[in-house]
Structure formats: C-alpha cells, structure tokens
Coordinates of C-alpha atoms and ligand atoms in Angstrom, one line a residue:
X1 CA -111.0 -11.8 22.4
X2 CA -109.2 -9.8 19.7
X3 CA -107.1 -11.5 17.1
X4 CA -103.9 -10.7 18.6
X5 CA -104.6 -12.1 21.8
X6 CA -106.1 -15.1 20.2
X7 CA -102.7 -15.7 18.3
X8 CA -100.4 -15.3 21.3
X9 CA -102.5 -17.6 23.0
X10 CA -102.7 -20.2 20.3
X11 CA -98.7 -19.8 20.1
X12 CA -98.1 -20.1 23.4
X13 CA -100.4 -23.0 23.8
X14 CA -98.3 -25.0 21.3
X15 CA -94.9 -24.0 22.9
X16 CA -96.4 -24.8 26.3
X17 CA -97.5 -28.0 25.5
X18 CA -94.0 -29.2 23.8
X19 CA -92.5 -27.9 27.2
X20 CA -95.0 -29.8 29.5
X21 CA -94.6 -33.0 27.3
X22 CA -90.8 -32.8 27.6
X23 CA -90.9 -33.0 31.3
X24 CA -93.7 -36.0 30.9
X25 CA -90.7 -37.5 29.3
X26 CA -88.2 -36.7 32.0
X27 CA -90.7 -38.6 34.6
X28 CA -90.1 -41.6 32.5
X29 CA -86.2 -41.7 33.0
X30 CA -85.5 -40.1 36.3
X31 CA -84.2 -42.6 38.8
X32 CA -81.3 -43.1 41.1
X33 CA -77.8 -43.5 38.8
X34 CA -78.7 -41.1 36.2
X35 CA -76.8 -38.0 35.4
X36 CA -78.2 -34.4 35.1
X37 CA -76.7 -34.4 31.8
X38 CA -78.9 -37.3 30.7
X39 CA -81.8 -35.1 31.5
X40 CA -80.6 -32.4 29.2
X41 CA -80.0 -34.6 26.4
X42 CA -83.7 -35.8 26.6
X43 CA -84.9 -31.9 26.7
X44 CA -82.7 -30.8 23.9
X45 CA -83.8 -33.9 21.5
X46 CA -87.4 -33.8 22.6
X47 CA -87.9 -30.1 22.2
X48 CA -85.9 -30.1 18.7
X49 CA -87.9 -33.4 17.6
X50 CA -91.0 -31.3 18.1
X51 CA -89.9 -28.5 15.9
X52 CA -89.0 -26.1 18.5
X53 CA -85.8 -24.7 20.4
X54 CA -84.8 -24.9 23.9
X55 CA -84.7 -21.5 24.8
X56 CA -82.4 -21.7 27.9
X57 CA -79.3 -22.8 25.6
X58 CA -77.1 -20.2 25.0
X59 CA -79.3 -17.5 26.7
X60 CA -76.9 -15.0 28.8
X61 CA -74.5 -17.4 28.0
X62 CA -76.4 -20.5 29.7
X63 CA -74.6 -23.6 28.3
X64 CA -77.2 -26.2 28.5
X65 CA -81.1 -26.8 27.2
X66 CA -82.6 -27.0 30.7
X67 CA -82.1 -26.1 34.4
X68 CA -81.6 -29.2 36.9
X69 CA -81.8 -27.7 40.3
X70 CA -81.0 -30.6 43.0
X71 CA -81.8 -30.5 46.7
X72 CA -80.6 -27.0 47.9
X73 CA -80.2 -25.7 44.7
X74 CA -82.9 -23.2 44.1
X75 CA -83.0 -22.6 40.3
X76 CA -80.5 -22.3 37.4
X77 CA -78.9 -25.6 38.2
X78 CA -76.3 -26.5 35.3
X79 CA -76.7 -29.9 34.0
X80 CA -73.5 -32.0 34.4
X81 CA -72.0 -35.3 35.1
X82 CA -73.4 -35.2 38.6
X83 CA -75.4 -38.4 39.3
X84 CA -78.8 -38.3 41.2
X85 CA -79.0 -40.3 44.3
X86 CA -81.8 -42.1 46.1
X87 CA -83.8 -39.4 48.2
X88 CA -82.8 -36.4 46.2
X89 CA -85.1 -34.0 44.8
X90 CA -84.8 -32.2 41.3
X91 CA -86.5 -29.4 39.7
X92 CA -86.2 -29.7 35.7
X93 CA -87.0 -26.2 34.3
X94 CA -87.6 -26.3 30.3
X95 CA -88.6 -23.5 28.0
X96 CA -89.7 -24.5 24.3
X97 CA -89.5 -21.4 21.5
X98 CA -91.8 -22.3 18.8
X99 CA -93.0 -20.3 15.8
X100 CA -91.8 -17.2 17.7
X101 CA -93.2 -17.8 21.0
X102 CA -92.3 -19.3 24.5
X103 CA -93.6 -21.6 26.7
X104 CA -91.9 -22.1 30.1
X105 CA -92.4 -24.7 33.0
X106 CA -90.9 -26.6 35.6
X107 CA -91.4 -29.4 38.1
X108 CA -90.1 -31.3 41.0
X109 CA -89.0 -35.0 40.5
X110 CA -88.5 -37.4 43.3
X111 CA -85.4 -39.8 43.0
X112 CA -86.6 -43.2 44.4
X113 CA -87.7 -42.9 47.9
X114 CA -87.6 -39.4 49.5
X115 CA -87.8 -38.1 53.1
X116 CA -91.1 -37.0 54.3
X117 CA -89.9 -33.6 54.8
X118 CA -89.0 -33.2 51.1
X119 CA -92.3 -34.7 50.2
X120 CA -94.0 -32.0 52.2
X121 CA -91.9 -29.2 50.8
X122 CA -92.6 -30.3 47.3
X123 CA -96.5 -30.8 48.0
X124 CA -96.6 -27.2 49.8
X125 CA -94.9 -25.6 46.9
X126 CA -97.0 -27.1 44.0
X127 CA -100.1 -26.3 46.2
X128 CA -98.8 -22.7 46.5
X129 CA -98.7 -22.4 42.8
X130 CA -102.3 -23.9 42.1
X131 CA -103.9 -21.5 44.7
X132 CA -102.2 -18.6 42.9
X133 CA -103.4 -19.9 39.3
X134 CA -107.1 -20.4 41.0
X135 CA -107.5 -16.5 41.8
X136 CA -106.3 -15.5 38.5
X137 CA -108.7 -13.5 36.1
X138 CA -108.8 -9.9 34.7
X139 CA -108.3 -7.0 37.4
X140 CA -106.8 -9.3 40.1
X141 CA -103.7 -7.4 41.4
X142 CA -100.5 -8.5 41.2
X143 CA -99.9 -8.5 44.6
X144 CA -102.8 -10.8 45.2
X145 CA -100.7 -13.4 43.5
X146 CA -97.5 -13.2 45.7
X147 CA -100.0 -13.0 49.0
X148 CA -101.8 -16.5 48.0
X149 CA -98.2 -18.1 47.7
X150 CA -96.7 -16.5 50.6
X151 CA -99.6 -17.1 53.1
X152 CA -99.9 -20.8 52.0
X153 CA -96.2 -21.6 52.5
X154 CA -95.4 -19.5 55.8
X155 CA -98.2 -21.3 57.4
X156 CA -96.1 -24.4 56.9
X157 CA -93.1 -22.6 58.3
X158 CA -91.4 -22.3 55.1
X159 CA -90.0 -19.2 53.1
X160 CA -90.6 -17.6 49.9
X161 CA -87.2 -16.9 47.7
X162 CA -87.1 -13.1 47.0
X163 CA -84.2 -13.1 44.5
X164 CA -86.0 -14.6 41.6
X165 CA -89.3 -14.2 40.4
X166 CA -92.1 -15.0 37.7
X167 CA -92.3 -13.0 34.5
X168 CA -94.2 -12.0 31.5
X169 CA -93.3 -14.2 28.3
X170 CA -94.2 -14.2 24.7
X171 CA -92.1 -13.3 22.0
X172 CA -89.3 -12.7 24.4
X173 CA -88.3 -15.1 27.0
X174 CA -88.4 -12.7 29.8
X175 CA -90.5 -9.3 29.6
X176 CA -92.8 -7.1 31.9
X177 CA -94.4 -7.8 34.3
X178 CA -92.3 -8.9 37.4
X179 CA -94.3 -11.5 39.1
X180 CA -93.4 -11.7 42.7
X181 CA -94.0 -14.8 45.1
X182 CA -94.7 -12.6 48.1
X183 CA -96.6 -9.5 48.4
X184 CA -99.9 -7.7 49.9
X185 CA -103.4 -8.4 48.7
X186 CA -104.7 -5.2 46.6
X187 CA -101.2 -3.9 45.6
X188 CA -99.6 -3.7 42.5
X189 CA -100.7 -3.5 39.1
X190 CA -104.2 -4.8 37.9
X191 CA -103.8 -7.9 35.3
X192 CA -105.6 -7.6 32.2
X193 CA -107.1 -10.0 29.7
X194 CA -104.5 -11.5 27.1
X195 CA -101.5 -11.0 29.4
X196 CA -99.3 -14.0 29.4
X197 CA -96.7 -14.8 32.3
X198 CA -95.2 -17.3 34.3
X199 CA -95.6 -18.0 37.9
X200 CA -92.8 -19.9 39.3
X201 CA -92.4 -19.9 43.3
X202 CA -89.4 -21.1 45.1
X203 CA -90.0 -22.2 48.4
X204 CA -87.0 -22.9 51.2
X205 CA -87.4 -25.1 54.3
X206 CA -85.2 -22.9 56.1
X207 CA -84.3 -19.0 55.4
X208 CA -85.2 -17.3 52.1
X209 CA -81.6 -16.1 51.4
X210 CA -79.7 -17.2 48.2
X211 CA -76.5 -17.1 46.6
X212 CA -75.0 -17.8 43.5
X213 CA -72.0 -20.2 42.9
X214 CA -68.9 -19.7 41.1
X215 CA -70.4 -21.0 37.8
X216 CA -72.4 -17.8 37.8
X217 CA -75.5 -19.8 37.6
X218 CA -76.3 -22.1 40.0
X219 CA -78.4 -20.4 42.8
X220 CA -78.6 -22.2 46.3
X221 CA -80.2 -21.6 49.7
X222 CA -77.5 -19.9 51.9
X223 CA -78.4 -22.1 54.7
X224 CA -78.2 -25.2 52.5
X225 CA -81.9 -26.0 53.3
X226 CA -83.9 -27.9 50.7
X227 CA -85.8 -25.5 48.1
X228 CA -88.4 -26.8 45.6
X229 CA -90.1 -25.0 42.7
X230 CA -92.8 -25.4 40.3
X231 CA -93.6 -23.3 37.1
X232 CA -96.5 -22.7 34.7
X233 CA -97.1 -20.2 32.2
X234 CA -100.6 -19.0 32.1
X235 CA -102.8 -16.3 29.9
X236 CA -105.3 -14.2 31.6
X237 CA -108.9 -14.2 30.6
X238 CA -111.9 -12.5 31.6
X239 CA -113.3 -15.1 33.9
X240 CA -109.7 -16.9 34.8
X241 CA -106.9 -18.0 32.9
X242 CA -105.7 -20.7 30.9
X243 CA -102.4 -22.8 32.1
X244 CA -100.7 -23.5 28.9
X245 CA -98.1 -26.1 30.4
X246 CA -100.2 -28.7 31.9
X247 CA -99.0 -32.1 32.1
X248 CA -100.6 -34.7 29.9
X249 CA -100.1 -37.7 32.3
Ligands
MF3_312 N1 -86.6 -21.1 32.5 C1 -86.0 -20.2 33.7 C2 -87.2 -19.4 34.1 O1 -88.1 -19.9 34.5 C3 -85.2 -19.5 33.0 C4 -83.8 -20.1 32.8 S1 -82.6 -19.3 32.2 C5 -81.4 -20.0 32.0 O2 -87.3 -18.2 33.8 F1 -80.5 -19.4 31.2 F2 -80.6 -20.4 33.1 F3 -81.7 -21.1 31.5
CO313 CO1 -89.8 -18.7 34.0
CO314 CO1 -88.5 -21.8 33.9

C-alpha cells in the first residue's frame, strides 16, 4: 500500500475505534427509564475524553453529539428528554473526528425485552451489512453492495430505505462516493484499494418511504413501521477490506 493510503487507514483506524468504543459504553447504560439525552452526554464525554470531537455536533446545525433513532425513527433522531421504555429499539450513531480523520458507526440496542418481530428485523439488518462487507475487495462494483443488502432483506419481506445512503468518509464527514443500499450486481463504479466509505443500511418492516419531522432532522417511516440500521466504516484492500469500527465486546 502506498504511504497516503497507509496514513489514511491508520488515522481512520484510530477515529473508528474511538467511535466503536463509545458504542460499547452505550451498551452498558441502555435500559428502560434512561433518556436519549443521557446517551448523548455519554457519547460527548467519552469521545472528548479520548482526544476526539463528535462530528455530528453543529454539523449543518445538528444540535447534539450523536443520533438516537427510536422504533419507527429511521435515522437522525435528535437526543432529548425522551425516556426509553421496555420493548423499544434504538439506533445510536456516533462519529469521532480525530487528528483530521473521521470514523462513523451505528448499532441497534434493545431496551429490556423486545418483541420477536423487532429482534428479527435487527438480526436481518445486521446480517445484510455483514454480508455486504464480506464481498468487499478491489474491483467490486458499487451495485454489488446494494444488491447483496437488498436481496437479503427483501427475502424476509422487509424494505430498504432509499432516501439515505452510505458515503465516502475521510478528512470530510461525507464525501464521494454515494453508497446505495439497493441496486443491481455489476452496475456502478468499481471500488479501488484505499477507498474508505461507510455502509449503513436502514431497513423497514413496512414500506421503504420516509418523511422528515418538523425539527428538520428526525426521519421516520411514513407508515410508522419499525426501522433498524447498522453502520461500519470500511477501507478497501486488494484482497478484502478492513472494518475500522468493530466492537471490542
Ligand atoms: N452519522 C450519520 C451518518 O451516518 C450522519 C449524522 S449527521 C447529523 O452519516 F447531523 F445528523 F448528525
Ligand atoms: Co455515515
Ligand atoms: Co453514522
């Protein structure tokens, strides 16, 4: 690998591991009765304590350090005094910015005991991300990524959100290319060694359509069906990829 790629991988590895470790901490506190603001506070402090910044804070006017998306919220839920209840599902999305580079990751958390249909949605969404990661290597088409995700989740009767996508990431939070979570094999750009991007499928039990609430951020399913999401930041190599945002637990 050339030295530019080596440097970008090294820096993203550090930012990514801070982001992943923040979510490992979230896992320890999520339970019925806590507020989404308390998750935000933990992420803010953990990321700062590790010499990094929370990239979402003030990004395009976003008011908090992470996104907390509960039940039918698809993404970009804004932490608040909202109290989590038994049976809720929540996605927490964090991005650490350290030494000029970003690491972006999100996971689902279960609040107490959750319904089996929510468990199945979460499981299938996670599998779709990991299946996409498994096919990554130099010269894979972008369309192959979307196709793997779409085929896996549609086999369960779920739908892929189309209004939000994965993205290149590096010195900028969001950059080229756009990573669609649906598509056709063999179409689109071929990925190259050294590319760093996120894959972050949002999967709904019902229809794929979303709308944005009046706060200008919170995206929800139009039909109010449950939605789940997982996100990793990955770097492409000749033989495969490196996942920069793996959990340590
Ligand atoms: N972390 C989100 C992503 O995966 C972006 C959040 S932007 C914010 O791309 F402003 F909503 F925080
Ligand atoms: Co992202
Ligand atoms: Co994210």
